[in-house]
Short mmCIF file of C-alpha atoms in Angstrom, two decimals:
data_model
loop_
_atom_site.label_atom_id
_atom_site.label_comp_id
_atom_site.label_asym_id
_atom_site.label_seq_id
_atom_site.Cartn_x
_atom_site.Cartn_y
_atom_site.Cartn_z
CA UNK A 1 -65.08 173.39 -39.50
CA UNK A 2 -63.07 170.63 -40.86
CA UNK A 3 -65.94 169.26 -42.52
CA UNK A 4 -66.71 172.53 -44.28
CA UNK A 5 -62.95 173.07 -45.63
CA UNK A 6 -62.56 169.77 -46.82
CA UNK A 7 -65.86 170.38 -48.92
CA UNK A 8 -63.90 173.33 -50.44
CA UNK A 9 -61.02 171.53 -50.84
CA UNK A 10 -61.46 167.67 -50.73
CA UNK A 11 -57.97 166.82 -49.43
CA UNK A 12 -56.46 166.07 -45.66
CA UNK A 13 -54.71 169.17 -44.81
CA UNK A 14 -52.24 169.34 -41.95
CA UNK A 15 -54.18 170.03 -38.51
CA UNK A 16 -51.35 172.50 -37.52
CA UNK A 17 -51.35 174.03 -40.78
CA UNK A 18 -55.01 174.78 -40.66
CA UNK A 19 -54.92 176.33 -37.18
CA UNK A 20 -51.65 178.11 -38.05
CA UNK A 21 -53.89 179.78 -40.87
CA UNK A 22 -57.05 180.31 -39.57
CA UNK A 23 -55.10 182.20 -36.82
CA UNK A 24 -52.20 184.24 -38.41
CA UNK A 25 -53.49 184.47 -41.97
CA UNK A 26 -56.47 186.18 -43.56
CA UNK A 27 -55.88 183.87 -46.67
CA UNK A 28 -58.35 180.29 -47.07
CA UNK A 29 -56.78 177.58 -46.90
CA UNK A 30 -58.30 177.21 -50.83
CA UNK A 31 -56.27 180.59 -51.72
CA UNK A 32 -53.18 179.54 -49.48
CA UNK A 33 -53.27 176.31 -51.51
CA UNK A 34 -53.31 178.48 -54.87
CA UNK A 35 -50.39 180.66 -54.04
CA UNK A 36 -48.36 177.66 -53.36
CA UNK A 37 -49.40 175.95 -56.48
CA UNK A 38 -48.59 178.68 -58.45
CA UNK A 39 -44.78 179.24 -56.27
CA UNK A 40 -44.19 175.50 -57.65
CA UNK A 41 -44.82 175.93 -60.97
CA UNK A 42 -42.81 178.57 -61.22
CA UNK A 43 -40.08 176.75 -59.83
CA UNK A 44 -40.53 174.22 -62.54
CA UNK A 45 -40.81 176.51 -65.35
CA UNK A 46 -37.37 178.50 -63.82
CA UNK A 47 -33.95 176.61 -65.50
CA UNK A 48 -31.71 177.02 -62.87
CA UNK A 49 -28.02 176.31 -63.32
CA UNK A 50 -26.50 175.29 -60.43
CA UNK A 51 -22.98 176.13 -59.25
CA UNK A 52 -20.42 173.01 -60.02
CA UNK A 53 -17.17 172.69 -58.97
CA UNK A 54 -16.04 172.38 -62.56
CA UNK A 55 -13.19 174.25 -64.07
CA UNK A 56 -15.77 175.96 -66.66
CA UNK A 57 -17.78 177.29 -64.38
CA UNK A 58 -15.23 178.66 -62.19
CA UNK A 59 -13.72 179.99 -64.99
CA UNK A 60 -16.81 181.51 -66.06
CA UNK A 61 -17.64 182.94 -63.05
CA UNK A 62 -14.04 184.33 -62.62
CA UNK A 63 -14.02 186.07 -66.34
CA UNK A 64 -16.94 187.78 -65.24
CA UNK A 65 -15.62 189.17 -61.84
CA UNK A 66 -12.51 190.38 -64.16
CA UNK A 67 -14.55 192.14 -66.37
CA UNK A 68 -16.21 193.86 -63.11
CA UNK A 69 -12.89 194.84 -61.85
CA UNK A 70 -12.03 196.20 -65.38
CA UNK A 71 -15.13 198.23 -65.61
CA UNK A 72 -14.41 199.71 -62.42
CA UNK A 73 -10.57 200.47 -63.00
CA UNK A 74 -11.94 202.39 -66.45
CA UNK A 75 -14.44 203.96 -64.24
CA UNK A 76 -11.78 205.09 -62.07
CA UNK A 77 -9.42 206.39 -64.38
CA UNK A 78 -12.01 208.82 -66.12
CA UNK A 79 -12.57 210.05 -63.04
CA UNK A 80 -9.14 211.16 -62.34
CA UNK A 81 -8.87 212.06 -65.64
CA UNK A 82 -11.82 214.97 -65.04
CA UNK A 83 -10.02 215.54 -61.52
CA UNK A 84 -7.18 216.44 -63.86
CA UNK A 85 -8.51 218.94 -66.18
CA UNK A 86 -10.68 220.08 -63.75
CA UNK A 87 -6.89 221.29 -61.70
CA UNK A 88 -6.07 222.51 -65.05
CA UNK A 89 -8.27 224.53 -65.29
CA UNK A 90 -7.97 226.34 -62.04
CA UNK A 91 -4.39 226.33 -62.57
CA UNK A 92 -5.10 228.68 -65.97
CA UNK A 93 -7.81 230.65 -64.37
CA UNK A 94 -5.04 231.47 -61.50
CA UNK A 95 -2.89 232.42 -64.13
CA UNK A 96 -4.89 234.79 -66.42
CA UNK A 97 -6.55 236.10 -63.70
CA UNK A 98 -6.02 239.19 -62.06
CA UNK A 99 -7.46 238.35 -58.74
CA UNK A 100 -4.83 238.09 -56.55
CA UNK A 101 -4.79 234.17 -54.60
CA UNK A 102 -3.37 235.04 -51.47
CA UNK A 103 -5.73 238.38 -50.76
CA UNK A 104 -8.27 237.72 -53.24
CA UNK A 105 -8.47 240.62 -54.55
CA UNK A 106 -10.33 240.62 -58.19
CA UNK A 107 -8.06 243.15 -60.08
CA UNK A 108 -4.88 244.30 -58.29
CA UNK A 109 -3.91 247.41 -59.74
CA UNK A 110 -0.28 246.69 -59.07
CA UNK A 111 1.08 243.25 -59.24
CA UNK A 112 4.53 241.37 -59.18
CA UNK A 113 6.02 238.23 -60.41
CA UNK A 114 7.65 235.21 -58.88
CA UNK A 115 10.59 234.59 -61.21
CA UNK A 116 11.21 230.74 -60.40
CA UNK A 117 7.81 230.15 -60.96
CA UNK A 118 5.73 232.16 -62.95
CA UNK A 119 3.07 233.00 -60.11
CA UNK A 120 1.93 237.00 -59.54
CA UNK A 121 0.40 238.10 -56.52
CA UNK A 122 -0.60 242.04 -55.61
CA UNK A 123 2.18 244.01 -54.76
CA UNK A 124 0.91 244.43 -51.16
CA UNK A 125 1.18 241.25 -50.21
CA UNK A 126 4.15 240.51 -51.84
CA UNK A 127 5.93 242.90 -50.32
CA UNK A 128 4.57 241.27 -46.64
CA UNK A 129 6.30 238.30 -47.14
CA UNK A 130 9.22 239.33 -48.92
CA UNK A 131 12.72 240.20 -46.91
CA UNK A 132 14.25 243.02 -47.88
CA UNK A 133 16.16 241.59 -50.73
CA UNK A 134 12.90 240.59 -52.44
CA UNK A 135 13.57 236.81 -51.55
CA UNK A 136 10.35 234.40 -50.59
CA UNK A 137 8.90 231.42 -50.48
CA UNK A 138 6.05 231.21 -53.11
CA UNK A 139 2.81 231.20 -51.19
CA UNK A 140 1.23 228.79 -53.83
CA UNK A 141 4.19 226.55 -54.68
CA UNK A 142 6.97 227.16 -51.91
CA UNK A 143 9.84 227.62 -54.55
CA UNK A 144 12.61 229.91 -53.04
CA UNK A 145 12.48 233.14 -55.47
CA UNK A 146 12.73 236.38 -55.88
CA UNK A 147 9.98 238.97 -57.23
CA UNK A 148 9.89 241.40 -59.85
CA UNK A 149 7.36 244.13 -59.83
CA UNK A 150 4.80 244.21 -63.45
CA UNK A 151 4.64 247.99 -64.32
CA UNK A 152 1.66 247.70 -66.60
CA UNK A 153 -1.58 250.06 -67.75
CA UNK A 154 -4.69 249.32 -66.15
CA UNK A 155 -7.45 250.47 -68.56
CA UNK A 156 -11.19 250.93 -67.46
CA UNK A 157 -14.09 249.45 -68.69
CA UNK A 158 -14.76 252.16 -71.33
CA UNK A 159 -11.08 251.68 -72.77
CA UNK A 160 -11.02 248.16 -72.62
CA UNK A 161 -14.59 248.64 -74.99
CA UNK A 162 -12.90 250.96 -77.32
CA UNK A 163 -9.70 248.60 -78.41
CA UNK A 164 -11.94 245.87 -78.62
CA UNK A 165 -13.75 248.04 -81.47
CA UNK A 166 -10.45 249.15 -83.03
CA UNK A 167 -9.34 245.62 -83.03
CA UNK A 168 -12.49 243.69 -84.52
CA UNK A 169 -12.59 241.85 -87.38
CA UNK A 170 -15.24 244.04 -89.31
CA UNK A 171 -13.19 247.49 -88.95
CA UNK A 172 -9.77 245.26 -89.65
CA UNK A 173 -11.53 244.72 -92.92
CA UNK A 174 -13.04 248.35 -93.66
CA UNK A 175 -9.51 249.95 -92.68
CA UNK A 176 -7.88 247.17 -95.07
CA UNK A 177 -10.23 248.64 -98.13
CA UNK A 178 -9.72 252.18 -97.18
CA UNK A 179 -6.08 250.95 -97.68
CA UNK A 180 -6.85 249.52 -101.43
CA UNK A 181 -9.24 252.05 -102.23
CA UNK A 182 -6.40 254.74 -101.04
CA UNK A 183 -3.43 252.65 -103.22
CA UNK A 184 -5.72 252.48 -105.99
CA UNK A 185 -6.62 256.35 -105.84
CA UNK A 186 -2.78 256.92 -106.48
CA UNK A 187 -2.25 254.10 -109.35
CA UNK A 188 -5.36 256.19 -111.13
CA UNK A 189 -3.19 259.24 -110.74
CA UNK A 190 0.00 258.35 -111.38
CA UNK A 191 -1.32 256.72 -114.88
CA UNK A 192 -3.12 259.89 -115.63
CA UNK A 193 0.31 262.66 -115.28
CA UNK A 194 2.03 260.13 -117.30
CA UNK A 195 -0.55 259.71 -120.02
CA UNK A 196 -0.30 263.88 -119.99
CA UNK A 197 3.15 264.66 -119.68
CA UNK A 198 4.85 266.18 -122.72
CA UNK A 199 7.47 264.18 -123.86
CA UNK A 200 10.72 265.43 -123.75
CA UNK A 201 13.19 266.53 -126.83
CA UNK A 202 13.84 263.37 -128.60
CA UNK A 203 17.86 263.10 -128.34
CA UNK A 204 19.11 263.52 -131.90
CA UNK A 205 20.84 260.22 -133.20
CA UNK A 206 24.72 260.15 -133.15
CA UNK A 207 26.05 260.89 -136.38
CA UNK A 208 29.51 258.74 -137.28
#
């Protein structure tokens, strides 16, 4: 056996080497040989820069970790920068909404107001957690206040529909020339009774 692999590869190979191969490794020894020659000149071709003690380096290597810290500081910032608006915008959907945020209700049909604060709730549970001289504590922001009750028109669907039509820009434009046209109808007039009214007596000149 020795014989044979030293015919394939003319060199004196370990003994323990061999055996370690022949009995843990499907590779030849020729092939194991190969992938180690290859492993070394890869090595060789590789510029390595080792780690020094010198000033530059550790100052090179410390610039680097700064800029990693900075990058993760911006990184952090955005992030409760969106965390922000994100509140933001809960904070305006809370108030323009009619849901109510304590019963959830989507549209309250009778509401009140938190004067220290500016929050509205339904009337029904406003009035649970009021005393009886319309003191709380505001269930969203625990301000001491009072409430005041919103008397305001609920309109359905169908009404809501129907001002959005009176109010859009294309009929805010047709009623403005039914306006002109209207205006212009009376200039036309007016010039016309003029043009044909007889002319009263001429008031005879004073005589000295």
């Amino acid at each position: 056996e020795a014989h044979i692999e030293r015919e394939i590869f003319p060199f004196e190979y370990p003994r323990e080497e061999r055996l370690y191969l022949d009995a843990n490794d499907e590779r030849t020894v020729y092939e194991y040989y190969e992938d180690s020659e290859q492993r070394e000149h890869q090595e060789e071709d590789h510029d390595f820069e080792p780690f020094t003690d010198d000033e530059d380096d550790i100052e090179q290597y410390s610039d680097g970790y700064e800029e990693e810290e900075r990058g993760d500081e911006e990184a952090e910032r955005r992030r409760e920068a969106i965390r922000e608006l994100r509140e933001a915008d809960n904070e305006s959907d809370l108030l323009y909404s009619r849901r109510c945020g304590i019963c959830f209700v989507s549209n309250a049909t009778r509401r009140a107001v938190f004067s220290s604060c500016g929050h509205i709730a339904c009337l029904a549970c406003t009035l649970q957690i009021a005393d009886s001289n319309h003191c709380l504590d505001c269930p969203f922001c625990r301000k001491k206040t009072r409430y005041v009750r919103i008397f305001e028109e609920i309109k359905d669907e169908n009404e809501e529909e129907e001002d959005r039509i009176k109010i859009s820009p294309v009929n805010i434009v047709a009623a403005d020339w039914v306006r002109v046209e209207q205006l212009q109808h009376q200039y036309d007039v007016a010039v016309r009774n003029a043009q044909h009214t007889q002319p009263q007596t001429m008031r005879q000149p004073r005589q000295l």
